[in-house]
Amino acid sequence: MIIIGITGSIGTGKTTVSKMLRILNIPIFDSDQKVKEILDNNQLVIKKILKIWPDAIISNQKERKINKVVLSNKIFKSTKERKKLENIVHPLVEKERNTFLKNSKKFGIVGLDIPLLYETGMNKNCDYIFLVNTTKEIQKKRVLKRSNM
């Protein structure tokens, strides 16, 4: 199986490249989407975040949810704090990615959309790497269209 790593900064077009590959029936593992699912749904992760950053959790009688704006403000101001969150979430993403790869063996090619491809060392597992890039102007325009940016 050929593994294509898709990486690049925020707003450069990784999702567009992934969509193009999906048109060719190439399965794609989207790391950012998996992180979102984990933060939205994994109650164990939410409990761990509650212990470290209690003000980043919104609680009511039915559920606890992460206030991603509060959490982002905490983790992106400090490498130490960001590493704490990565230590909680990255092992779960890795497990999901490994399951994806195991279940995708029947395909000749798969894609891994991983913004932190080199930082996580996953580049070593890829046969090819697509580094997605664009101009600063286009990147800024794309990012500013997103909610909470």
PDB file of N, CA and C in Angstrom, residues 3-7 18 21 27-31 97 100-101 110-115 117 122 125-126 130:
ATOM      1  N   ILE A   3       1.419   5.079   0.857  1.00  0.00           N
ATOM      2  CA  ILE A   3       0.902   6.072   1.802  1.00  0.00           C
ATOM      3  C   ILE A   3       1.397   7.446   1.378  1.00  0.00           C
ATOM      4  N   ILE A   4       0.428   8.328   1.152  1.00  0.00           N
ATOM      5  CA  ILE A   4       0.728   9.721   0.804  1.00  0.00           C
ATOM      6  C   ILE A   4       0.471  10.577   2.037  1.00  0.00           C
ATOM      7  N   GLY A   5       1.474  11.294   2.491  1.00  0.00           N
ATOM      8  CA  GLY A   5       1.304  12.249   3.575  1.00  0.00           C
ATOM      9  C   GLY A   5       0.951  13.598   2.989  1.00  0.00           C
ATOM     10  N   ILE A   6      -0.091  14.210   3.518  1.00  0.00           N
ATOM     11  CA  ILE A   6      -0.534  15.532   3.058  1.00  0.00           C
ATOM     12  C   ILE A   6      -0.318  16.491   4.214  1.00  0.00           C
ATOM     13  N   THR A   7       0.497  17.513   3.985  1.00  0.00           N
ATOM     14  CA  THR A   7       0.813  18.432   5.074  1.00  0.00           C
ATOM     15  C   THR A   7       0.926  19.856   4.545  1.00  0.00           C
ATOM     16  N   SER A  18      -7.039  16.751  -0.335  1.00  0.00           N
ATOM     17  CA  SER A  18      -7.691  15.531   0.146  1.00  0.00           C
ATOM     18  C   SER A  18      -8.957  15.237  -0.651  1.00  0.00           C
ATOM     19  N   LEU A  21      -8.084  13.765  -3.990  1.00  0.00           N
ATOM     20  CA  LEU A  21      -7.704  12.355  -3.877  1.00  0.00           C
ATOM     21  C   LEU A  21      -8.929  11.468  -3.638  1.00  0.00           C
ATOM     22  N   PRO A  27      -8.828   6.616  -0.029  1.00  0.00           N
ATOM     23  CA  PRO A  27      -9.265   6.932   1.334  1.00  0.00           C
ATOM     24  C   PRO A  27      -8.291   7.900   2.000  1.00  0.00           C
ATOM     25  N   ILE A  28      -8.835   8.821   2.768  1.00  0.00           N
ATOM     26  CA  ILE A  28      -8.041   9.847   3.448  1.00  0.00           C
ATOM     27  C   ILE A  28      -8.331   9.807   4.940  1.00  0.00           C
ATOM     28  N   PHE A  29      -7.277   9.805   5.730  1.00  0.00           N
ATOM     29  CA  PHE A  29      -7.411   9.970   7.179  1.00  0.00           C
ATOM     30  C   PHE A  29      -7.157  11.437   7.480  1.00  0.00           C
ATOM     31  N   ASP A  30      -8.140  12.116   8.035  1.00  0.00           N
ATOM     32  CA  ASP A  30      -8.060  13.543   8.331  1.00  0.00           C
ATOM     33  C   ASP A  30      -7.782  13.730   9.825  1.00  0.00           C
ATOM     34  N   SER A  31      -6.549  14.047  10.155  1.00  0.00           N
ATOM     35  CA  SER A  31      -6.139  14.187  11.556  1.00  0.00           C
ATOM     36  C   SER A  31      -6.900  15.292  12.272  1.00  0.00           C
ATOM     37  N   ARG A  97      -5.553   6.389  13.565  1.00  0.00           N
ATOM     38  CA  ARG A  97      -4.825   6.348  12.290  1.00  0.00           C
ATOM     39  C   ARG A  97      -4.353   4.934  11.994  1.00  0.00           C
ATOM     40  N   PHE A 100      -7.247   2.962  10.837  1.00  0.00           N
ATOM     41  CA  PHE A 100      -7.542   3.349   9.455  1.00  0.00           C
ATOM     42  C   PHE A 100      -6.606   2.625   8.489  1.00  0.00           C
ATOM     43  N   LEU A 101      -5.312   2.644   8.781  1.00  0.00           N
ATOM     44  CA  LEU A 101      -4.336   1.998   7.898  1.00  0.00           C
ATOM     45  C   LEU A 101      -4.568   0.492   7.819  1.00  0.00           C
ATOM     46  N   VAL A 110      -3.443   5.257   0.017  1.00  0.00           N
ATOM     47  CA  VAL A 110      -4.212   5.993   1.020  1.00  0.00           C
ATOM     48  C   VAL A 110      -3.519   7.326   1.278  1.00  0.00           C
ATOM     49  N   GLY A 111      -4.269   8.265   1.794  1.00  0.00           N
ATOM     50  CA  GLY A 111      -3.719   9.566   2.156  1.00  0.00           C
ATOM     51  C   GLY A 111      -3.880   9.834   3.641  1.00  0.00           C
ATOM     52  N   LEU A 112      -2.883  10.471   4.204  1.00  0.00           N
ATOM     53  CA  LEU A 112      -2.924  10.894   5.600  1.00  0.00           C
ATOM     54  C   LEU A 112      -2.798  12.405   5.641  1.00  0.00           C
ATOM     55  N   ASP A 113      -3.885  13.087   5.936  1.00  0.00           N
ATOM     56  CA  ASP A 113      -3.881  14.545   6.066  1.00  0.00           C
ATOM     57  C   ASP A 113      -3.441  14.860   7.486  1.00  0.00           C
ATOM     58  N   ILE A 114      -2.162  15.227   7.620  1.00  0.00           N
ATOM     59  CA  ILE A 114      -1.563  15.442   8.943  1.00  0.00           C
ATOM     60  C   ILE A 114      -0.808  16.774   8.928  1.00  0.00           C
ATOM     61  N   PRO A 115      -1.408  17.846   9.463  1.00  0.00           N
ATOM     62  CA  PRO A 115      -0.706  19.125   9.487  1.00  0.00           C
ATOM     63  C   PRO A 115       0.661  19.060  10.169  1.00  0.00           C
ATOM     64  N   LEU A 117       2.834  16.605  10.253  1.00  0.00           N
ATOM     65  CA  LEU A 117       3.424  15.373   9.718  1.00  0.00           C
ATOM     66  C   LEU A 117       4.858  15.173  10.186  1.00  0.00           C
ATOM     67  N   MET A 122       5.534  11.166  11.473  1.00  0.00           N
ATOM     68  CA  MET A 122       4.777  10.322  10.545  1.00  0.00           C
ATOM     69  C   MET A 122       5.316  10.390   9.119  1.00  0.00           C
ATOM     70  N   ASN A 125       6.716   7.248   7.728  1.00  0.00           N
ATOM     71  CA  ASN A 125       5.820   6.172   7.317  1.00  0.00           C
ATOM     72  C   ASN A 125       5.219   6.402   5.931  1.00  0.00           C
ATOM     73  N   CYS A 126       5.544   7.531   5.329  1.00  0.00           N
ATOM     74  CA  CYS A 126       4.939   7.893   4.045  1.00  0.00           C
ATOM     75  C   CYS A 126       5.871   7.575   2.884  1.00  0.00           C
ATOM     76  N   PHE A 130       2.920  15.205   0.044  1.00  0.00           N
ATOM     77  CA  PHE A 130       2.397  16.366  -0.665  1.00  0.00           C
ATOM     78  C   PHE A 130       2.435  17.537   0.307  1.00  0.00           C
TER      79      PHE A 130
END
